[in-house]
Amino acid sequence: MRGRIELVVWTVVSLIILYLSWRTVRPLVTPLFFGVLLAYIAYPLHMRLRRRFSAHESALILTAIMIGLGTILLVFFTLLSIKLVNRFYMNVKDVLAWLSSLQFSGTLQTFFGQVQSQIVPKLTDYVSSFTFSVPKYLLQLIVFLFAFYYALVYGEKLREFILSLVPENQAPFIVEILNRTDKTLDALVRAWLLLNVAKGFLMTIGYIIFGVGDVYTAIIAGFLTFLFSFVPLLEGWMLWVAGAIYLYMKGSLLGAIGIAVYGAVLVSPLPDYTVRPMLVAKDAELDETLVFIGMLGGTWAFGLKGLLLGPVILSIALVLLKEWKKRTSDRGAAG
């Protein structure tokens, strides 16, 4: 009786601690996830550096490189964002001024006047809210860098630690799950990077072919397509839509239709639902439908990180189903 009470007490205490631990970690799940993910991507380079440096020194070098690249991208996007926001504001202001100059009824004229008088305070409030969020973003950045660094340093020991937590007779099964996870994640990252590079290159070519700005503009569009393709919902379609609108406003209807068809078929969204699942399915030895459902459902359920988590989770579920079927068959044969 006393043993049962102790078991119940320890179970309740453990559940409470696990719940509080989850509440503590939950706000930082996203930077932790992407820190570990980028460490996974950089791990082959880390292993090469390990031939000349210690694990801590190699991880520190890669973290410094990550900080340098992040700083360059931050400055680039800050300057680009300021330019785009300023242009957007001027365009909105011009449109509202044009609407106010038209001869509408008194009610509509009053409505447009109110919108025009409120647009500046609304934009100011948005900028202020973003400014107050900067400390939060900095905290997430610090967590991301720590996760990246320590995932590189202790990556080898993590696998050993996981195996040490399971009974010895279950170790082969856990190893199979870890291998399947590694294989699926490797296929996802490889397909993600290769496809996004191809999409950026094709967008650059498309901007040049259809005359959307000069070569510099085309290169910037290709680079932004590569970056935006890592973010679900944004993807590369934003750039060909912007190009189509630009050509249409210049009076080139055929050019606008051309780049729209070109972008939809070769950049986004068609390749995201055809080429990407095919690449992942081939490398991970999975069914294309399973990969497609995992990507779509994972993104819906977990946001950006679900693009990778979804297929990995379904891949592990497949391993579990196979193991369950095997054990059920073994019990049937033994009986």
GROMACS .gro file of C-alpha atoms in nm:
model
  335
    1MET     CA    1   0.000   0.000   0.000
    2ARG     CA    2   0.278   0.240   0.096
    3GLY     CA    3   0.461   0.160  -0.229
    4ARG     CA    4   0.152   0.250  -0.435
    5ILE     CA    5   0.113   0.583  -0.255
    6GLU     CA    6   0.477   0.668  -0.320
    7LEU     CA    7   0.436   0.573  -0.687
    8VAL     CA    8   0.127   0.796  -0.720
    9VAL     CA    9   0.301   1.086  -0.543
   10TRP     CA   10   0.613   1.061  -0.759
   11THR     CA   11   0.400   1.030  -1.074
   12VAL     CA   12   0.201   1.343  -0.986
   13VAL     CA   13   0.516   1.537  -0.893
   14SER     CA   14   0.688   1.428  -1.215
   15LEU     CA   15   0.388   1.532  -1.426
   16ILE     CA   16   0.376   1.871  -1.256
   17ILE     CA   17   0.750   1.926  -1.312
   18LEU     CA   18   0.719   1.819  -1.678
   19TYR     CA   19   0.425   2.055  -1.728
   20LEU     CA   20   0.610   2.348  -1.567
   21SER     CA   21   0.920   2.263  -1.771
   22TRP     CA   22   0.715   2.273  -2.090
   23ARG     CA   23   0.561   2.607  -1.993
   24THR     CA   24   0.913   2.738  -1.935
   25VAL     CA   25   1.053   2.616  -2.266
   26ARG     CA   26   0.748   2.674  -2.488
   27PRO     CA   27   0.817   3.044  -2.567
   28LEU     CA   28   1.166   2.946  -2.684
   29VAL     CA   29   1.076   2.638  -2.888
   30THR     CA   30   1.114   2.811  -3.224
   31PRO     CA   31   1.468   2.954  -3.171
   32LEU     CA   32   1.575   2.625  -3.010
   33PHE     CA   33   1.438   2.428  -3.305
   34PHE     CA   34   1.610   2.639  -3.570
   35GLY     CA   35   1.932   2.655  -3.372
   36VAL     CA   36   1.948   2.274  -3.360
   37LEU     CA   37   1.838   2.251  -3.725
   38LEU     CA   38   2.115   2.481  -3.850
   39ALA     CA   39   2.363   2.293  -3.631
   40TYR     CA   40   2.248   1.975  -3.805
   41ILE     CA   41   2.306   2.139  -4.145
   42ALA     CA   42   2.648   2.272  -4.041
   43TYR     CA   43   2.754   1.949  -3.870
   44PRO     CA   44   2.956   1.808  -4.167
   45LEU     CA   45   3.156   2.132  -4.176
   46HIS     CA   46   3.196   2.109  -3.798
   47MET     CA   47   3.340   1.759  -3.831
   48ARG     CA   48   3.594   1.884  -4.087
   49LEU     CA   49   3.700   2.167  -3.858
   50ARG     CA   50   3.737   1.915  -3.577
   51ARG     CA   51   4.044   1.779  -3.755
   52ARG     CA   52   4.228   2.101  -3.671
   53PHE     CA   53   4.038   2.239  -3.371
   54SER     CA   54   3.862   2.111  -3.063
   55ALA     CA   55   3.483   2.070  -3.057
   56HIS     CA   56   3.439   2.395  -2.862
   57GLU     CA   57   3.671   2.592  -3.091
   58SER     CA   58   3.505   2.458  -3.407
   59ALA     CA   59   3.158   2.539  -3.273
   60LEU     CA   60   3.276   2.887  -3.173
   61ILE     CA   61   3.413   2.953  -3.522
   62LEU     CA   62   3.088   2.845  -3.687
   63THR     CA   63   2.884   3.051  -3.441
   64ALA     CA   64   3.096   3.358  -3.520
   65ILE     CA   65   3.037   3.297  -3.893
   66MET     CA   66   2.664   3.266  -3.822
   67ILE     CA   67   2.666   3.597  -3.634
   68GLY     CA   68   2.854   3.766  -3.920
   69LEU     CA   69   2.614   3.638  -4.186
   70GLY     CA   70   2.316   3.727  -3.968
   71THR     CA   71   2.443   4.081  -3.921
   72ILE     CA   72   2.492   4.129  -4.295
   73LEU     CA   73   2.141   3.998  -4.369
   74LEU     CA   74   1.992   4.213  -4.092
   75VAL     CA   75   2.150   4.531  -4.229
   76PHE     CA   76   2.044   4.438  -4.584
   77PHE     CA   77   1.683   4.369  -4.487
   78THR     CA   78   1.663   4.676  -4.264
   79LEU     CA   79   1.770   4.904  -4.548
   80LEU     CA   80   1.543   4.723  -4.792
   81SER     CA   81   1.247   4.735  -4.551
   82ILE     CA   82   1.290   5.109  -4.491
   83LYS     CA   83   1.290   5.167  -4.866
   84LEU     CA   84   0.985   4.946  -4.924
   85VAL     CA   85   0.787   5.095  -4.633
   86ASN     CA   86   0.862   5.447  -4.753
   87ARG     CA   87   0.755   5.361  -5.108
   88PHE     CA   88   0.442   5.184  -4.979
   89TYR     CA   89   0.350   5.482  -4.764
   90MET     CA   90   0.392   5.725  -5.055
   91ASN     CA   91   0.184   5.504  -5.284
   92VAL     CA   92  -0.095   5.476  -5.027
   93LYS     CA   93  -0.085   5.851  -4.971
   94ASP     CA   94  -0.108   5.919  -5.346
   95VAL     CA   95  -0.398   5.677  -5.389
   96LEU     CA   96  -0.591   5.830  -5.099
   97ALA     CA   97  -0.525   6.182  -5.227
   98TRP     CA   98  -0.650   6.077  -5.572
   99LEU     CA   99  -0.964   5.921  -5.424
  100SER     CA  100  -1.029   6.233  -5.218
  101SER     CA  101  -1.006   6.448  -5.532
  102LEU     CA  102  -1.284   6.255  -5.705
  103GLN     CA  103  -1.640   6.373  -5.693
  104PHE     CA  104  -1.807   6.130  -5.453
  105SER     CA  105  -2.106   6.174  -5.231
  106GLY     CA  106  -2.060   6.350  -4.900
  107THR     CA  107  -2.051   6.023  -4.705
  108LEU     CA  108  -1.778   5.866  -4.919
  109GLN     CA  109  -1.579   6.190  -4.922
  110THR     CA  110  -1.589   6.197  -4.541
  111PHE     CA  111  -1.489   5.830  -4.526
  112PHE     CA  112  -1.181   5.880  -4.746
  113GLY     CA  113  -1.085   6.187  -4.545
  114GLN     CA  114  -1.099   5.987  -4.220
  115VAL     CA  115  -0.891   5.703  -4.370
  116GLN     CA  116  -0.629   5.950  -4.491
  117SER     CA  117  -0.610   6.120  -4.149
  118GLN     CA  118  -0.569   5.785  -3.968
  119ILE     CA  119  -0.314   5.615  -4.193
  120VAL     CA  120  -0.013   5.794  -4.038
  121PRO     CA  121  -0.106   5.719  -3.672
  122LYS     CA  122  -0.171   5.354  -3.762
  123LEU     CA  123   0.170   5.318  -3.927
  124THR     CA  124   0.328   5.494  -3.629
  125ASP     CA  125   0.161   5.251  -3.388
  126TYR     CA  126   0.285   4.957  -3.595
  127VAL     CA  127   0.643   5.085  -3.592
  128SER     CA  128   0.620   5.148  -3.216
  129SER     CA  129   0.491   4.797  -3.147
  130PHE     CA  130   0.772   4.654  -3.357
  131THR     CA  131   1.026   4.865  -3.165
  132PHE     CA  132   0.900   4.735  -2.830
  133SER     CA  133   0.930   4.379  -2.965
  134VAL     CA  134   1.304   4.421  -3.035
  135PRO     CA  135   1.413   4.296  -2.687
  136LYS     CA  136   1.204   3.983  -2.740
  137TYR     CA  137   1.368   3.920  -3.079
  138LEU     CA  138   1.713   3.975  -2.928
  139LEU     CA  139   1.639   3.721  -2.654
  140GLN     CA  140   1.526   3.467  -2.914
  141LEU     CA  141   1.843   3.536  -3.114
  142ILE     CA  142   2.060   3.468  -2.808
  143VAL     CA  143   1.875   3.141  -2.743
  144PHE     CA  144   1.915   3.046  -3.109
  145LEU     CA  145   2.293   3.105  -3.097
  146PHE     CA  146   2.333   2.908  -2.774
  147ALA     CA  147   2.128   2.619  -2.918
  148PHE     CA  148   2.340   2.625  -3.235
  149TYR     CA  149   2.667   2.628  -3.040
  150TYR     CA  150   2.583   2.355  -2.789
  151ALA     CA  151   2.416   2.133  -3.049
  152LEU     CA  152   2.745   2.131  -3.238
  153VAL     CA  153   2.954   2.069  -2.925
  154TYR     CA  154   2.739   1.790  -2.780
  155GLY     CA  155   2.586   1.647  -3.098
  156GLU     CA  156   2.776   1.320  -3.071
  157LYS     CA  157   2.690   1.272  -2.705
  158LEU     CA  158   2.319   1.338  -2.760
  159ARG     CA  159   2.268   1.011  -2.948
  160GLU     CA  160   2.452   0.818  -2.676
  161PHE     CA  161   2.241   0.988  -2.409
  162ILE     CA  162   1.914   0.895  -2.583
  163LEU     CA  163   2.023   0.531  -2.614
  164SER     CA  164   2.123   0.523  -2.247
  165LEU     CA  165   1.766   0.608  -2.146
  166VAL     CA  166   1.609   0.297  -2.302
  167PRO     CA  167   1.641  -0.071  -2.202
  168GLU     CA  168   1.916  -0.259  -2.379
  169ASN     CA  169   1.675  -0.492  -2.559
  170GLN     CA  170   1.495  -0.186  -2.708
  171ALA     CA  171   1.814  -0.015  -2.829
  172PRO     CA  172   1.799  -0.155  -3.189
  173PHE     CA  173   1.445  -0.020  -3.227
  174ILE     CA  174   1.548   0.327  -3.101
  175VAL     CA  175   1.850   0.321  -3.333
  176GLU     CA  176   1.615   0.248  -3.624
  177ILE     CA  177   1.398   0.547  -3.527
  178LEU     CA  178   1.705   0.772  -3.499
  179ASN     CA  179   1.836   0.655  -3.835
  180ARG     CA  180   1.498   0.709  -3.999
  181THR     CA  181   1.477   1.058  -3.847
  182ASP     CA  182   1.827   1.143  -3.966
  183LYS     CA  183   1.757   1.013  -4.318
  184THR     CA  184   1.427   1.200  -4.351
  185LEU     CA  185   1.565   1.524  -4.210
  186ASP     CA  186   1.870   1.503  -4.435
  187ALA     CA  187   1.646   1.455  -4.741
  188LEU     CA  188   1.424   1.746  -4.636
  189VAL     CA  189   1.713   1.986  -4.582
  190ARG     CA  190   1.884   1.885  -4.907
  191ALA     CA  191   1.562   1.920  -5.111
  192TRP     CA  192   1.478   2.247  -4.937
  193LEU     CA  193   1.815   2.406  -5.013
  194LEU     CA  194   1.851   2.275  -5.369
  195LEU     CA  195   1.497   2.371  -5.470
  196ASN     CA  196   1.522   2.717  -5.316
  197VAL     CA  197   1.852   2.784  -5.495
  198ALA     CA  198   1.692   2.673  -5.823
  199LYS     CA  199   1.387   2.894  -5.759
  200GLY     CA  200   1.606   3.196  -5.690
  201PHE     CA  201   1.805   3.135  -6.009
  202LEU     CA  202   1.489   3.090  -6.218
  203MET     CA  203   1.335   3.408  -6.075
  204THR     CA  204   1.648   3.604  -6.172
  205ILE     CA  205   1.629   3.463  -6.527
  206GLY     CA  206   1.255   3.541  -6.541
  207TYR     CA  207   1.307   3.905  -6.440
  208ILE     CA  208   1.572   3.941  -6.713
  209ILE     CA  209   1.367   3.765  -6.985
  210PHE     CA  210   1.050   3.967  -6.924
  211GLY     CA  211   1.230   4.295  -6.862
  212VAL     CA  212   1.134   4.360  -6.500
  213GLY     CA  213   1.404   4.613  -6.415
  214ASP     CA  214   1.777   4.583  -6.478
  215VAL     CA  215   2.016   4.296  -6.400
  216TYR     CA  216   2.077   4.425  -6.044
  217THR     CA  217   1.702   4.421  -5.976
  218ALA     CA  218   1.680   4.068  -6.117
  219ILE     CA  219   1.961   3.946  -5.890
  220ILE     CA  220   1.797   4.104  -5.584
  221ALA     CA  221   1.465   3.943  -5.682
  222GLY     CA  222   1.634   3.604  -5.712
  223PHE     CA  223   1.804   3.643  -5.374
  224LEU     CA  224   1.477   3.745  -5.207
  225THR     CA  225   1.302   3.450  -5.372
  226PHE     CA  226   1.563   3.218  -5.222
  227LEU     CA  227   1.510   3.365  -4.874
  228PHE     CA  228   1.130   3.392  -4.892
  229SER     CA  229   1.109   3.030  -5.008
  230PHE     CA  230   1.205   2.924  -4.655
  231VAL     CA  231   0.888   3.086  -4.521
  232PRO     CA  232   0.556   2.908  -4.587
  233LEU     CA  233   0.282   3.128  -4.737
  234LEU     CA  234   0.538   3.385  -4.855
  235GLU     CA  235   0.742   3.160  -5.085
  236GLY     CA  236   0.861   3.296  -5.420
  237TRP     CA  237   0.521   3.390  -5.561
  238MET     CA  238   0.547   3.736  -5.401
  239LEU     CA  239   0.828   3.832  -5.640
  240TRP     CA  240   0.663   3.722  -5.963
  241VAL     CA  241   0.335   3.883  -5.853
  242ALA     CA  242   0.523   4.208  -5.791
  243GLY     CA  243   0.687   4.175  -6.134
  244ALA     CA  244   0.353   4.109  -6.303
  245ILE     CA  245   0.196   4.415  -6.137
  246TYR     CA  246   0.494   4.629  -6.241
  247LEU     CA  247   0.471   4.519  -6.605
  248TYR     CA  248   0.094   4.566  -6.611
  249MET     CA  249   0.127   4.922  -6.478
  250LYS     CA  250   0.383   4.990  -6.751
  251GLY     CA  251   0.125   4.879  -7.008
  252SER     CA  252   0.282   4.540  -7.091
  253LEU     CA  253  -0.013   4.304  -7.046
  254LEU     CA  254   0.154   4.015  -7.231
  255GLY     CA  255   0.469   4.056  -7.019
  256ALA     CA  256   0.261   4.052  -6.700
  257ILE     CA  257   0.082   3.734  -6.807
  258GLY     CA  258   0.410   3.580  -6.920
  259ILE     CA  259   0.597   3.629  -6.593
  260ALA     CA  260   0.288   3.520  -6.396
  261VAL     CA  261   0.269   3.189  -6.584
  262TYR     CA  262   0.648   3.150  -6.572
  263GLY     CA  263   0.659   3.216  -6.197
  264ALA     CA  264   0.361   2.997  -6.107
  265VAL     CA  265   0.494   2.699  -6.303
  266LEU     CA  266   0.869   2.721  -6.240
  267VAL     CA  267   0.902   2.911  -5.910
  268SER     CA  268   0.596   2.890  -5.685
  269PRO     CA  269   0.353   2.734  -5.604
  270LEU     CA  270   0.369   2.439  -5.849
  271PRO     CA  271   0.725   2.318  -5.765
  272ASP     CA  272   0.643   2.328  -5.391
  273TYR     CA  273   0.369   2.067  -5.436
  274THR     CA  274   0.535   1.854  -5.705
  275VAL     CA  275   0.915   1.873  -5.720
  276ARG     CA  276   0.984   1.912  -5.346
  277PRO     CA  277   0.782   1.605  -5.231
  278MET     CA  278   0.939   1.401  -5.513
  279LEU     CA  279   1.294   1.497  -5.409
  280VAL     CA  280   1.228   1.422  -5.042
  281ALA     CA  281   1.046   1.096  -5.113
  282LYS     CA  282   1.331   0.973  -5.332
  283ASP     CA  283   1.610   1.049  -5.084
  284ALA     CA  284   1.417   0.943  -4.772
  285GLU     CA  285   1.264   0.633  -4.937
  286LEU     CA  286   0.912   0.744  -4.851
  287ASP     CA  287   0.588   0.770  -5.042
  288GLU     CA  288   0.537   1.109  -5.214
  289THR     CA  289   0.184   1.140  -5.077
  290LEU     CA  290   0.311   1.086  -4.722
  291VAL     CA  291   0.574   1.358  -4.769
  292PHE     CA  292   0.319   1.598  -4.919
  293ILE     CA  293   0.071   1.542  -4.634
  294GLY     CA  294   0.351   1.579  -4.380
  295MET     CA  295   0.467   1.912  -4.526
  296LEU     CA  296   0.120   2.058  -4.562
  297GLY     CA  297  -0.022   1.930  -4.234
  298GLY     CA  298   0.297   2.000  -4.043
  299THR     CA  299   0.305   2.362  -4.159
  300TRP     CA  300  -0.061   2.400  -4.068
  301ALA     CA  301  -0.008   2.250  -3.721
  302PHE     CA  302   0.335   2.383  -3.620
  303GLY     CA  303   0.401   2.681  -3.846
  304LEU     CA  304   0.734   2.716  -4.028
  305LYS     CA  305   0.907   2.440  -3.830
  306GLY     CA  306   0.625   2.202  -3.924
  307LEU     CA  307   0.755   2.199  -4.281
  308LEU     CA  308   1.032   1.973  -4.150
  309LEU     CA  309   0.862   1.826  -3.844
  310GLY     CA  310   0.558   1.698  -4.035
  311PRO     CA  311   0.737   1.451  -4.266
  312VAL     CA  312   0.974   1.345  -3.985
  313ILE     CA  313   0.682   1.269  -3.752
  314LEU     CA  314   0.499   1.068  -4.018
  315SER     CA  315   0.822   0.886  -4.100
  316ILE     CA  316   0.865   0.787  -3.735
  317ALA     CA  317   0.499   0.686  -3.720
  318LEU     CA  318   0.562   0.455  -4.014
  319VAL     CA  319   0.852   0.291  -3.827
  320LEU     CA  320   0.630   0.248  -3.519
  321LEU     CA  321   0.353   0.088  -3.726
  322LYS     CA  322   0.599  -0.154  -3.884
  323GLU     CA  323   0.739  -0.245  -3.542
  324TRP     CA  324   0.388  -0.293  -3.400
  325LYS     CA  325   0.295  -0.518  -3.694
  326LYS     CA  326   0.616  -0.718  -3.648
  327ARG     CA  327   0.559  -0.769  -3.276
  328THR     CA  328   0.194  -0.859  -3.330
  329SER     CA  329   0.300  -1.122  -3.587
  330ASP     CA  330   0.564  -1.258  -3.349
  331ARG     CA  331   0.308  -1.294  -3.070
  332GLY     CA  332   0.069  -1.469  -3.309
  333ALA     CA  333   0.340  -1.714  -3.418
  334ALA     CA  334   0.441  -1.780  -3.056
  335GLY     CA  335   0.081  -1.844  -2.956
   0.00000   0.00000   0.00000
